[in-house]
CSV table of C-alpha atoms and ligand atoms in Angstrom, one decimal:
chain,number,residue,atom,x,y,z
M,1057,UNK,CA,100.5,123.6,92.1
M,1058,UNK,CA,100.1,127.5,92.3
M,1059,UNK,CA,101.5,127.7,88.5
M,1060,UNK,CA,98.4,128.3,87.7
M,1061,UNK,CA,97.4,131.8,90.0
M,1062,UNK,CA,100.1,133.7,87.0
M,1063,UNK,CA,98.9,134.5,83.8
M,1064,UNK,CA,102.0,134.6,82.9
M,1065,UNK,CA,102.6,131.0,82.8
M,1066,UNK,CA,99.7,130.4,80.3
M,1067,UNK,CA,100.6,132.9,78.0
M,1068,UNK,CA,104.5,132.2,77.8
M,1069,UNK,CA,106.1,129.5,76.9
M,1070,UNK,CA,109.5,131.4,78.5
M,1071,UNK,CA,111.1,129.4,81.5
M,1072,UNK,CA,111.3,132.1,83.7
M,1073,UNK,CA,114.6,132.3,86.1
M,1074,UNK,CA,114.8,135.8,86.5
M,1075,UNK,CA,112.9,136.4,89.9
M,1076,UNK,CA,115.6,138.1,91.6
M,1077,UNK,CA,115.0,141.1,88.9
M,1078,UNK,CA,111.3,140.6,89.0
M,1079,UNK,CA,108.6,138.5,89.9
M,1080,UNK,CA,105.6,137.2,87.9
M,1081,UNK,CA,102.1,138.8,89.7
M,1082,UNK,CA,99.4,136.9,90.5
M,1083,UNK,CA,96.3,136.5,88.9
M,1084,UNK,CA,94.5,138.6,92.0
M,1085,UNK,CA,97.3,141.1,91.8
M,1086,UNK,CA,96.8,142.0,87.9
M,1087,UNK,CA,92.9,141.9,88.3
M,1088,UNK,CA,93.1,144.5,91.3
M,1089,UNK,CA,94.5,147.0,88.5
M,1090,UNK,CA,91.9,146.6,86.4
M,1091,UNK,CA,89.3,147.2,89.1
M,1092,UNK,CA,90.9,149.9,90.4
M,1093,UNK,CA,91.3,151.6,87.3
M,1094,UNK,CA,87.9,150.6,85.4
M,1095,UNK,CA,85.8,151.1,88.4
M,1096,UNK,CA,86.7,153.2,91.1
M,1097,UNK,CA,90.0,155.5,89.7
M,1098,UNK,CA,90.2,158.5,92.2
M,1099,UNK,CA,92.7,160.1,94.0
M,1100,UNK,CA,92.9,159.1,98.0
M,1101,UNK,CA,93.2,161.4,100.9
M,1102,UNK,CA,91.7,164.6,99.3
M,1103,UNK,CA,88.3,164.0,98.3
M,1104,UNK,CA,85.3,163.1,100.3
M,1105,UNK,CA,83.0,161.1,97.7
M,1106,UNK,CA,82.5,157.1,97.5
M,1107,UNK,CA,84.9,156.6,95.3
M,1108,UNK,CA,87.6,158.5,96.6
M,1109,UNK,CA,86.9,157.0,100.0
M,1110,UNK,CA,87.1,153.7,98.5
M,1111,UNK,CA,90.5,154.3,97.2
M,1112,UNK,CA,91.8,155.5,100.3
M,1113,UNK,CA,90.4,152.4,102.6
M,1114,UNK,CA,92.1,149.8,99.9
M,1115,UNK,CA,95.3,151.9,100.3
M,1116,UNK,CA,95.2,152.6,103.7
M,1117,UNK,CA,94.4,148.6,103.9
M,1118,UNK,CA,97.6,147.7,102.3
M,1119,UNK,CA,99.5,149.6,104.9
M,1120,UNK,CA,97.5,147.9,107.5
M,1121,UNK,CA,98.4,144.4,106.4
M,1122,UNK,CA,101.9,145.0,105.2
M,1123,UNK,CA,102.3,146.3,109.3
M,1124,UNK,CA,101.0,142.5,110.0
M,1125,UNK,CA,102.9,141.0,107.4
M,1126,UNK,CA,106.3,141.8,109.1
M,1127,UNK,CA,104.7,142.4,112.4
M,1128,UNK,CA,105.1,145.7,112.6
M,1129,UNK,CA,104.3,147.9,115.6
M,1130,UNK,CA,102.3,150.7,113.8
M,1131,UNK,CA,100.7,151.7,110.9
M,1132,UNK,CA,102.2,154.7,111.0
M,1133,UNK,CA,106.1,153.1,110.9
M,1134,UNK,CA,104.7,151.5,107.2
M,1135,UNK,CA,105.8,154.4,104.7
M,1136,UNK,CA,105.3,153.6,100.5
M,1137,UNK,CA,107.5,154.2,98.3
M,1138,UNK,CA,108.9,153.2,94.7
M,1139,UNK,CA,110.7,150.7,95.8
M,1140,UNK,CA,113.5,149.7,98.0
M,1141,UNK,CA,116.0,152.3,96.1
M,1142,UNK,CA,113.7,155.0,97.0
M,1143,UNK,CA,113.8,153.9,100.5
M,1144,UNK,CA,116.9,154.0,100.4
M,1145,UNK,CA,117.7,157.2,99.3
M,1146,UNK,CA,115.3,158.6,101.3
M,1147,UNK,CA,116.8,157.3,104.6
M,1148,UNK,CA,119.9,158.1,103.0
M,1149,UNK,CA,119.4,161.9,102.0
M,1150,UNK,CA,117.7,162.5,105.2
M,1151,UNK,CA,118.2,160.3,108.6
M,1152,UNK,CA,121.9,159.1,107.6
M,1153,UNK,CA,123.4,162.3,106.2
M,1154,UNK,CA,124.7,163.6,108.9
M,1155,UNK,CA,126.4,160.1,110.1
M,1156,UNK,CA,130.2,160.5,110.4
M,1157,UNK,CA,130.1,156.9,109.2
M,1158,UNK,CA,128.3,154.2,106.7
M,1159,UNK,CA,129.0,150.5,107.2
M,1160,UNK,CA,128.0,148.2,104.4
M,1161,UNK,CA,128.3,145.2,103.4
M,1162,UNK,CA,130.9,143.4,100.6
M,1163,UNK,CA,127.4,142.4,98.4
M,1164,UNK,CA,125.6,145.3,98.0
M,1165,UNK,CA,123.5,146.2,95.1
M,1166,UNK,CA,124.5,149.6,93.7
M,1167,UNK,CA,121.1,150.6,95.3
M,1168,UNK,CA,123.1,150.8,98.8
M,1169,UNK,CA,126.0,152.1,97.7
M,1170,UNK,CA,125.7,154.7,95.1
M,1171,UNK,CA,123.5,156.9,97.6
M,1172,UNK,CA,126.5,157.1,99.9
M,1173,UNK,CA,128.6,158.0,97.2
M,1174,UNK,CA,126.4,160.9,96.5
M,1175,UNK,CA,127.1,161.9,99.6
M,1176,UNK,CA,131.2,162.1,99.2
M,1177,UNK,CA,131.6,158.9,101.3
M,1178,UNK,CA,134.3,157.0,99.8
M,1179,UNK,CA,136.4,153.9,101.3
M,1180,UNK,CA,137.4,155.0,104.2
M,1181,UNK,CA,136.6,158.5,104.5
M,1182,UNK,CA,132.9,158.1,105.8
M,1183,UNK,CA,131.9,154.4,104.4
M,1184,UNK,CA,133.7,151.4,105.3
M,1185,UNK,CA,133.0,148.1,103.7
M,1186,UNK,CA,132.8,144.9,105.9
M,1187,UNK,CA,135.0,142.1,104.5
M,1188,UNK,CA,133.1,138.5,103.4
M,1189,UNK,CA,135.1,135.0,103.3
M,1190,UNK,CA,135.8,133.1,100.2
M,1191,UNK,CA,132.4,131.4,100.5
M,1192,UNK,CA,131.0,135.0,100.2
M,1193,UNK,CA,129.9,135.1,104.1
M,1194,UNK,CA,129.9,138.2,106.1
M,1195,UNK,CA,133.3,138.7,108.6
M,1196,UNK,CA,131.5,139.4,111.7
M,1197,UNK,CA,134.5,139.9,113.3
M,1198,UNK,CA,135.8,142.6,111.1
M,1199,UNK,CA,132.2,143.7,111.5
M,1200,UNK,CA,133.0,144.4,114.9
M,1201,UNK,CA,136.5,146.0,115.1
M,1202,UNK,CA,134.6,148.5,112.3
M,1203,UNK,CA,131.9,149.5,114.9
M,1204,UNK,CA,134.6,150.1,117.4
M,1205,UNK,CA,136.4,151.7,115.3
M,1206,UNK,CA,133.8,154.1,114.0
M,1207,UNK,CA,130.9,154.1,116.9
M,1208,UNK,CA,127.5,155.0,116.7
M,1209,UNK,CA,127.7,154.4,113.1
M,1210,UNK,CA,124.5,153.8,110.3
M,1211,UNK,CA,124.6,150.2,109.2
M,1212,UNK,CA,123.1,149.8,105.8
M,1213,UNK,CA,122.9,146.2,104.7
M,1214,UNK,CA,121.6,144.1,102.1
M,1215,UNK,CA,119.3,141.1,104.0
M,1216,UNK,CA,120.0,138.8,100.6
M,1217,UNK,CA,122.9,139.2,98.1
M,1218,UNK,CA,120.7,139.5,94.6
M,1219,UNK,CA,123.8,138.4,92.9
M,1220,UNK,CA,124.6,135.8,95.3
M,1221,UNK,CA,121.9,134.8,97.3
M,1222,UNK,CA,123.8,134.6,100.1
M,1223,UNK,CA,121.4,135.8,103.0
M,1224,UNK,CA,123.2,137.7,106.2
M,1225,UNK,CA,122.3,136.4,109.7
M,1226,UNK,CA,120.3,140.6,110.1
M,1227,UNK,CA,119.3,139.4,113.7
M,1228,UNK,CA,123.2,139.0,115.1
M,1229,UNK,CA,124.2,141.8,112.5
M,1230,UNK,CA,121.4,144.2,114.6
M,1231,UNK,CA,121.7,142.9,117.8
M,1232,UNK,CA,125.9,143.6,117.4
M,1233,UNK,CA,125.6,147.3,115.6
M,1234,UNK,CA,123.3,148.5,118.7
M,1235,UNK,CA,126.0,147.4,120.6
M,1236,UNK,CA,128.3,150.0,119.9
M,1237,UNK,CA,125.4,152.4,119.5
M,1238,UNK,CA,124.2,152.2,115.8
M,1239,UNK,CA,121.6,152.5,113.3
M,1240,UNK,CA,120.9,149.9,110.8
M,1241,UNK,CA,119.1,149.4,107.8
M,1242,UNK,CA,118.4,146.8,105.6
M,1243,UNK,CA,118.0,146.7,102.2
M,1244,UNK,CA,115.0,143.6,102.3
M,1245,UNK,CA,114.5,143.6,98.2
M,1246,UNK,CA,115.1,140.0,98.3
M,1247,UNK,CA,113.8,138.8,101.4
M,1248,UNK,CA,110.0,138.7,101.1
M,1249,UNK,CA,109.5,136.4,98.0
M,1250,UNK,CA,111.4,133.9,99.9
M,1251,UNK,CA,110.8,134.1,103.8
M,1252,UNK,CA,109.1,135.3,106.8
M,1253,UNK,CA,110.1,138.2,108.1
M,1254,UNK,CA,109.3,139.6,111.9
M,1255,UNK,CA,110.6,143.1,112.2
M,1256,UNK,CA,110.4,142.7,116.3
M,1257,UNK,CA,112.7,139.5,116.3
M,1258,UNK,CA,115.2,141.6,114.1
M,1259,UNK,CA,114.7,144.8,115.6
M,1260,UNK,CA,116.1,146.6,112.7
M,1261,UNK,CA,115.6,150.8,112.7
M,1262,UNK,CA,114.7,150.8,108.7
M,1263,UNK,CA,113.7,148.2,106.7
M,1264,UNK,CA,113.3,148.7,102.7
M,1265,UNK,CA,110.8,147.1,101.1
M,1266,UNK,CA,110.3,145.9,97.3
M,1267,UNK,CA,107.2,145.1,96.1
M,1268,UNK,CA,108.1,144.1,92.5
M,1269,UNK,CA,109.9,141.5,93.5
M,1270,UNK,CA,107.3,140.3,95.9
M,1271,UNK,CA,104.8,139.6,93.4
M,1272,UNK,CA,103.1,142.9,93.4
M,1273,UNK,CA,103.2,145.5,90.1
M,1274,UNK,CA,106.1,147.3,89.9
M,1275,UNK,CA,107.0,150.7,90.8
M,1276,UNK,CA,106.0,150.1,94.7
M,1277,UNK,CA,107.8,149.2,97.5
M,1278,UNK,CA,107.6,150.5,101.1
M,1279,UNK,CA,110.4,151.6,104.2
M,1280,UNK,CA,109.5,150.4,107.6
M,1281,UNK,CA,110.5,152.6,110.4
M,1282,UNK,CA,111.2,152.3,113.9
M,1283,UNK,CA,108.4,154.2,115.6
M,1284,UNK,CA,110.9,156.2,118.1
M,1285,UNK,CA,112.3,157.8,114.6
M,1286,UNK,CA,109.1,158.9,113.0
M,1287,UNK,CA,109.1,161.9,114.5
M,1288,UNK,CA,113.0,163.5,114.1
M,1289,UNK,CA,113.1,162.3,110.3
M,1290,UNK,CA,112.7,165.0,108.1
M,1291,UNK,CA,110.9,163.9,104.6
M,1292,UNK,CA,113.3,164.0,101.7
M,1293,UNK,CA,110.5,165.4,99.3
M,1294,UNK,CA,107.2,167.6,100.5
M,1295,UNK,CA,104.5,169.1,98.5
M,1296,UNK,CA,100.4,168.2,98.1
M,1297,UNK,CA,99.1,165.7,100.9
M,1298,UNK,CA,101.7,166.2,103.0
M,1299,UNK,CA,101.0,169.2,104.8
M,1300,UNK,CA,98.4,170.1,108.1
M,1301,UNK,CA,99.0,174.0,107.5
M,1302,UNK,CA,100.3,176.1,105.0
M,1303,UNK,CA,101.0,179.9,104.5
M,1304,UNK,CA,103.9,182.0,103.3
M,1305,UNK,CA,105.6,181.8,106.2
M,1306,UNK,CA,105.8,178.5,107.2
M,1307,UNK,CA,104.6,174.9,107.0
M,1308,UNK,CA,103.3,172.3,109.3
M,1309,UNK,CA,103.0,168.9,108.4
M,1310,UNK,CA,101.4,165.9,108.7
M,1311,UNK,CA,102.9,163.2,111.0
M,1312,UNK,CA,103.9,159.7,109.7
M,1313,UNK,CA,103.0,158.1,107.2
M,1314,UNK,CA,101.4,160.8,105.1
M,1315,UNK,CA,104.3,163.8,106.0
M,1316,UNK,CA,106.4,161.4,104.1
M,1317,UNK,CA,104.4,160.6,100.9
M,1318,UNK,CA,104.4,163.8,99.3
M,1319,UNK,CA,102.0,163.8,96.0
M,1320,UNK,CA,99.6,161.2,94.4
M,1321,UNK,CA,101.2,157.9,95.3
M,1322,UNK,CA,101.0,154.7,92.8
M,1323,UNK,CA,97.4,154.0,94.4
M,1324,UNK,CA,97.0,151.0,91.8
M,1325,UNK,CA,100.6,149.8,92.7
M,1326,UNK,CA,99.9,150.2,96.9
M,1327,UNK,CA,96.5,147.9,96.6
M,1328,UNK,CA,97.7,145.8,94.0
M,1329,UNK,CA,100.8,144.6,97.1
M,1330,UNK,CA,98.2,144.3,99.3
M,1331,UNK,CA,96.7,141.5,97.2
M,1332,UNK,CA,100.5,140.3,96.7
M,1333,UNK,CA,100.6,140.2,100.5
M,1334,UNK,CA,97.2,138.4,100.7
M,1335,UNK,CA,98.5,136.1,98.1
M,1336,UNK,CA,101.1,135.3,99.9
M,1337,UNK,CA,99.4,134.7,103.3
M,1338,UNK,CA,97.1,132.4,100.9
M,1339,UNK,CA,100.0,130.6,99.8
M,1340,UNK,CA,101.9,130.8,103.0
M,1341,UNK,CA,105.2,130.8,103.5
M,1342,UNK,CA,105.9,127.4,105.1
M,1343,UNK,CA,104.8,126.5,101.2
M,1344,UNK,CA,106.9,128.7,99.5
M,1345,UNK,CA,110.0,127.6,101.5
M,1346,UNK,CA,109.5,123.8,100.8
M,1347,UNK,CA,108.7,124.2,97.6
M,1348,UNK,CA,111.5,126.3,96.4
M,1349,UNK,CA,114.1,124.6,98.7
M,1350,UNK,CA,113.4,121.9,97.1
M,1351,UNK,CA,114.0,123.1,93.3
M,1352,UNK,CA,116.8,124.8,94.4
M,1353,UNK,CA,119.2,122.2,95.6
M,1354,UNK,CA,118.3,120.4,91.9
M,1355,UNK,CA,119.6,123.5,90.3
M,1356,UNK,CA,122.3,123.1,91.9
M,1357,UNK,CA,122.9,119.6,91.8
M,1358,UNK,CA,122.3,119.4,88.1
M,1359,UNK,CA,124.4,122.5,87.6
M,1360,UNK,CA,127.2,120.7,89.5
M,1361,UNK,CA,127.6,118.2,86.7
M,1362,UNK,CA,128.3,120.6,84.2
M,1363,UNK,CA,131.4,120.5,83.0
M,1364,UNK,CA,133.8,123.6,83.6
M,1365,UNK,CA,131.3,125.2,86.4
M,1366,UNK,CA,132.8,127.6,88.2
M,1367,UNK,CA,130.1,128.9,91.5
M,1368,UNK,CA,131.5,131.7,93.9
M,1369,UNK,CA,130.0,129.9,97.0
M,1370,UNK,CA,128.2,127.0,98.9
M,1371,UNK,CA,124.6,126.9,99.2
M,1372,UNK,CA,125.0,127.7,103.0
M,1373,UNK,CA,122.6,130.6,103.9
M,1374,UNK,CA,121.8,130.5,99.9
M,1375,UNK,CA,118.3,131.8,98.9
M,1376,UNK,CA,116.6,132.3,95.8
M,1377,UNK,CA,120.1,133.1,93.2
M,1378,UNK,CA,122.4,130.8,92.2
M,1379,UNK,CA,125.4,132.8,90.0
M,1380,UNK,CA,127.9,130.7,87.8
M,1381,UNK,CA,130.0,130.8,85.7
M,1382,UNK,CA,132.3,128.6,82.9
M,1383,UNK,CA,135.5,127.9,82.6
M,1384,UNK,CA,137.2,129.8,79.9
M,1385,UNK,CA,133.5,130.8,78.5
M,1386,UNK,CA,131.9,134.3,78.6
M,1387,UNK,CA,128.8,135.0,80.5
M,1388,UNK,CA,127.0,136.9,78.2
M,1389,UNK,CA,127.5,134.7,75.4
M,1390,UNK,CA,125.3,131.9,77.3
M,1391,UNK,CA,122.7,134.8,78.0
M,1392,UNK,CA,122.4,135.2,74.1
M,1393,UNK,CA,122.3,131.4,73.5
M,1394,UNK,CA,119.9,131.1,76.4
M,1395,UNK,CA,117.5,133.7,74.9
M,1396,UNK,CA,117.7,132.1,72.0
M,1397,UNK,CA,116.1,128.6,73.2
M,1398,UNK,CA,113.6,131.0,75.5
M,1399,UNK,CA,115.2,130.4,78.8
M,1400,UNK,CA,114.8,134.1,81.3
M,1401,UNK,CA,118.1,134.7,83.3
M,1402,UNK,CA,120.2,137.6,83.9
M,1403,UNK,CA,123.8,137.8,82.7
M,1404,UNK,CA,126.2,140.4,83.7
M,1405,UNK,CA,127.3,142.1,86.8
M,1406,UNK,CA,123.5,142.1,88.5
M,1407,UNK,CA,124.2,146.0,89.6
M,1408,UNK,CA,126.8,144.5,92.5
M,1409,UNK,CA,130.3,145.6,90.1
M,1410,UNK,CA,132.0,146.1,93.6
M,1411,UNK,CA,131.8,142.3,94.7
M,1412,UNK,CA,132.5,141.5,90.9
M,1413,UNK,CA,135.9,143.1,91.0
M,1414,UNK,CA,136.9,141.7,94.1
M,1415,UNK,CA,136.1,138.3,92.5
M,1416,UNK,CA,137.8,139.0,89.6
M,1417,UNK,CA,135.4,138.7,87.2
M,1418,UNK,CA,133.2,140.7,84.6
M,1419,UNK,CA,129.6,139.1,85.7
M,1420,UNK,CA,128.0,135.8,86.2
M,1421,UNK,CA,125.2,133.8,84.9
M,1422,UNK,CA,122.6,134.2,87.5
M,1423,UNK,CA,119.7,131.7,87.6
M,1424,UNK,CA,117.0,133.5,90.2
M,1425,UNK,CA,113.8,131.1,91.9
M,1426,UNK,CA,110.2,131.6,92.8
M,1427,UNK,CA,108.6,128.9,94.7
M,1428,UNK,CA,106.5,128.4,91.3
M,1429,UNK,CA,109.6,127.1,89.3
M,1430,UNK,CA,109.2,123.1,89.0
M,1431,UNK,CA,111.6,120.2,88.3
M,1432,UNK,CA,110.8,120.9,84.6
M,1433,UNK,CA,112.0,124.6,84.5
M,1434,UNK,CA,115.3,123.1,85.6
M,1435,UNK,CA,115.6,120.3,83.0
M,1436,UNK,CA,114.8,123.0,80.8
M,1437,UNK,CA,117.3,125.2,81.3
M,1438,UNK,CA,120.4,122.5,81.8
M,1439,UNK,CA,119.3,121.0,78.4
M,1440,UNK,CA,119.7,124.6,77.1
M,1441,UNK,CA,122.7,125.3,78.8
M,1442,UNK,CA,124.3,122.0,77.5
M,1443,UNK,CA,123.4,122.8,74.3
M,1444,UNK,CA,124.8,126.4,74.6
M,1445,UNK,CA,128.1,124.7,76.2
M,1446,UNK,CA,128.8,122.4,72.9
M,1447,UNK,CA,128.3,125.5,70.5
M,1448,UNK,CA,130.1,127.6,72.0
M,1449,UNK,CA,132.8,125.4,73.0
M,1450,UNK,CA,133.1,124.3,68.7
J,37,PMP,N1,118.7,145.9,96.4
J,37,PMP,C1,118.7,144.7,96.0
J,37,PMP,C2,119.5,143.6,96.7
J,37,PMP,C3,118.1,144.3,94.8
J,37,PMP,O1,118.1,143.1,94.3
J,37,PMP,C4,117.4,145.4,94.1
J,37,PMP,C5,116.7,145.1,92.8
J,37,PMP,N2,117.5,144.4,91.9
J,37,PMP,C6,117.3,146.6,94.7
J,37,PMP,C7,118.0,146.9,95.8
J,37,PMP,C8,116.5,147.7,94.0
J,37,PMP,O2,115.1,147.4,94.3
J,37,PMP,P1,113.9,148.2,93.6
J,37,PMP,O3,113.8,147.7,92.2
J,37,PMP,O4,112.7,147.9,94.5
J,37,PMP,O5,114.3,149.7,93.6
């Protein structure tokens, strides 16, 4: 039904299942770059001339409904970025250094763990790594005896596994981690294509934000901040637009957002989420939900009859990512043979090695859903991999 708002889908004849790496954009989304840069290209915050100030407002009005999007208190808690590993690393080079410990979760993306690594955290000397079951779900037990263990701690946890799908219950996880007096973040990357999120029922400190993979263009994303931190965080990176006074002995700076967005931001990529976001509210989410629950549980039940499928867990608390593999076949051989017969998924270890060698294996085949993949997309791809089974099993 909403097939038709991508270009994408008129122009490819590709059956895209790799959402979880990036999502197709909107019609409204791809147009906004072309406006912006055919008719009003200018840098915001600086100048003072129309269409300067017309580049500002659409920015500034992106911040405005991303705040409402996730129900936000402020504007000023809603700071762009890259994307959610630039959030990350921000909060992580400058909030969390000083943290004695990091807690994360067994199925992070090396996004939210590499940063702590930087830092010399290793297993057990400064990060400590909350155990999952065998159906991949979060120990909230061992959870606990960590934060006792290791109190006011910084939590840093992925809302959805992008290898897994799995998604982590963030409300108990928060509620539980201020408990014993810490922080947490969470790493949202694969949250917002799928569900509704209210950052007050959560009442998370830091929440990172992808855009990319939230229909908008790539290279934005935001972090939300708790308003009570905006003022103690120091910015990770400073320079032009940043500053309220400057001279050679000192500087003053802005306060939130703009202390934090140091030089010319990806203006096209800020508006163009907006229109993601307004897409979305379009849409709306009660759509989305149905639509890709729906498709999902096919996967899944067509890939059940596939002989010699080996999953790593249930659909329980599954969104969006379904990861497979077959018996005595390898991964990235289906990936070829997949390409091949134009089906989009990704093969390999989907950045998460750490959760890969506990389970043993190399990678998976991960199949990754928007709420604009249809019944067809699926017969699509099972014909392939059927096809791709009986070659490679000659
Ligand atoms: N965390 C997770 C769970 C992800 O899936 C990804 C993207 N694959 C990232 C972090 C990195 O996000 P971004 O591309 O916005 O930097």
């Amino acid at each position: 039904m909403f097939r038709k708002d991508f270009p994408y889908f008129q122009n490819s004849k590709t059956v895209y299942l790799d959402n979880g790496a990036t999502t197709q954009k909107p019609k409204s989304v791809i147009d906004s770059q072309v406006e912006y840069y055919e008719q009003y290209c200018s840098n915001t915050h600086r100048s003072n001339f129309g269409h300067a100030n017309k580049a500002t407002s659409e920015f500034e009005k992106t911040r405005k409904l991303l705040k409402e999007f996730i129900n936000a208190s402020k504007n000023e808690e809603i700071i762009f970025t890259k994307g959610v590993t630039e959030s990350i690393n921000f909060i992580a080079s400058s909030y969390a250094i000083d943290f004695k410990t990091v807690i994360i979760s067994s199925l992070e993306h090396h996004s939210n763990i590499v940063p702590w690594h930087m830092q010399n955290r290793t297993l057990g000397a400064g990060l400590e790594v909350v155990n999952c079951n065998e159906n991949l779900d979060f120990d909230l037990e061992h959870f606990e005896e960590l934060l006792k263990a290791n109190p006011n701690a910084f939590v840093s946890i992925t809302h959805v596994s992008n290898a897994f799908g799995k998604v982590h219950d963030v409300k108990t996880i928060t509620k539980l981690a201020h408990k014993y007096g810490a922080v947490v973040m969470i790493d949202a990357a694969q949250s917002l294509a799928h569900f509704k999120v209210d950052i007050q029922e959560l009442d998370v400190d830091f929440y990172a934000i992808s855009g990319h993979k939230t229909f908008a263009p790539t290279g934005v994303g935001a972090i939300y901040i708790k308003e009570k931190y905006l003022k103690n965080i120091k910015p990770y990176q400073t320079g032009g637009a940043t500053i309220h006074e400057v001279d050679y002995s000192g500087s003053i700076l802005l306060d939130s957002p703009y202390k934090f967005e140091a030089g010319t931001q990806n203006i096209a990529g800020v508006i163009g989420f907006g229109k993601a976001l307004e897409y979305i509210n379009h849409v709306r989410y009660e759509n989305i939900q149905s639509l890709e629950n729906k498709v999902f549980k096919y996967l899944n039940e067509e890939l059940s009859k596939l002989p010699g499928i080996i999953f790593y867990n249930d659909l329980t608390n599954c969104v969006g990512s379904r990861s497979f593999n077959f018996k005595g076949i390898i991964h990235d051989d289906i990936g070829i043979l997949l390409d091949k017969m134009q089906i989009a998924v990704r093969v390999g270890h989907h950045c998460a090695q750490p959760i890969m060698k506990k389970l043993g294996i190399r990678g998976t085949i991960r199949v990754s859903t928007a709420f604009y993949n249809d019944y067809v997309d699926v017969d699509k791809l099972i014909e392939a991999l059927k096809k791709a089974l009986s070659m490679l099993k000659d």
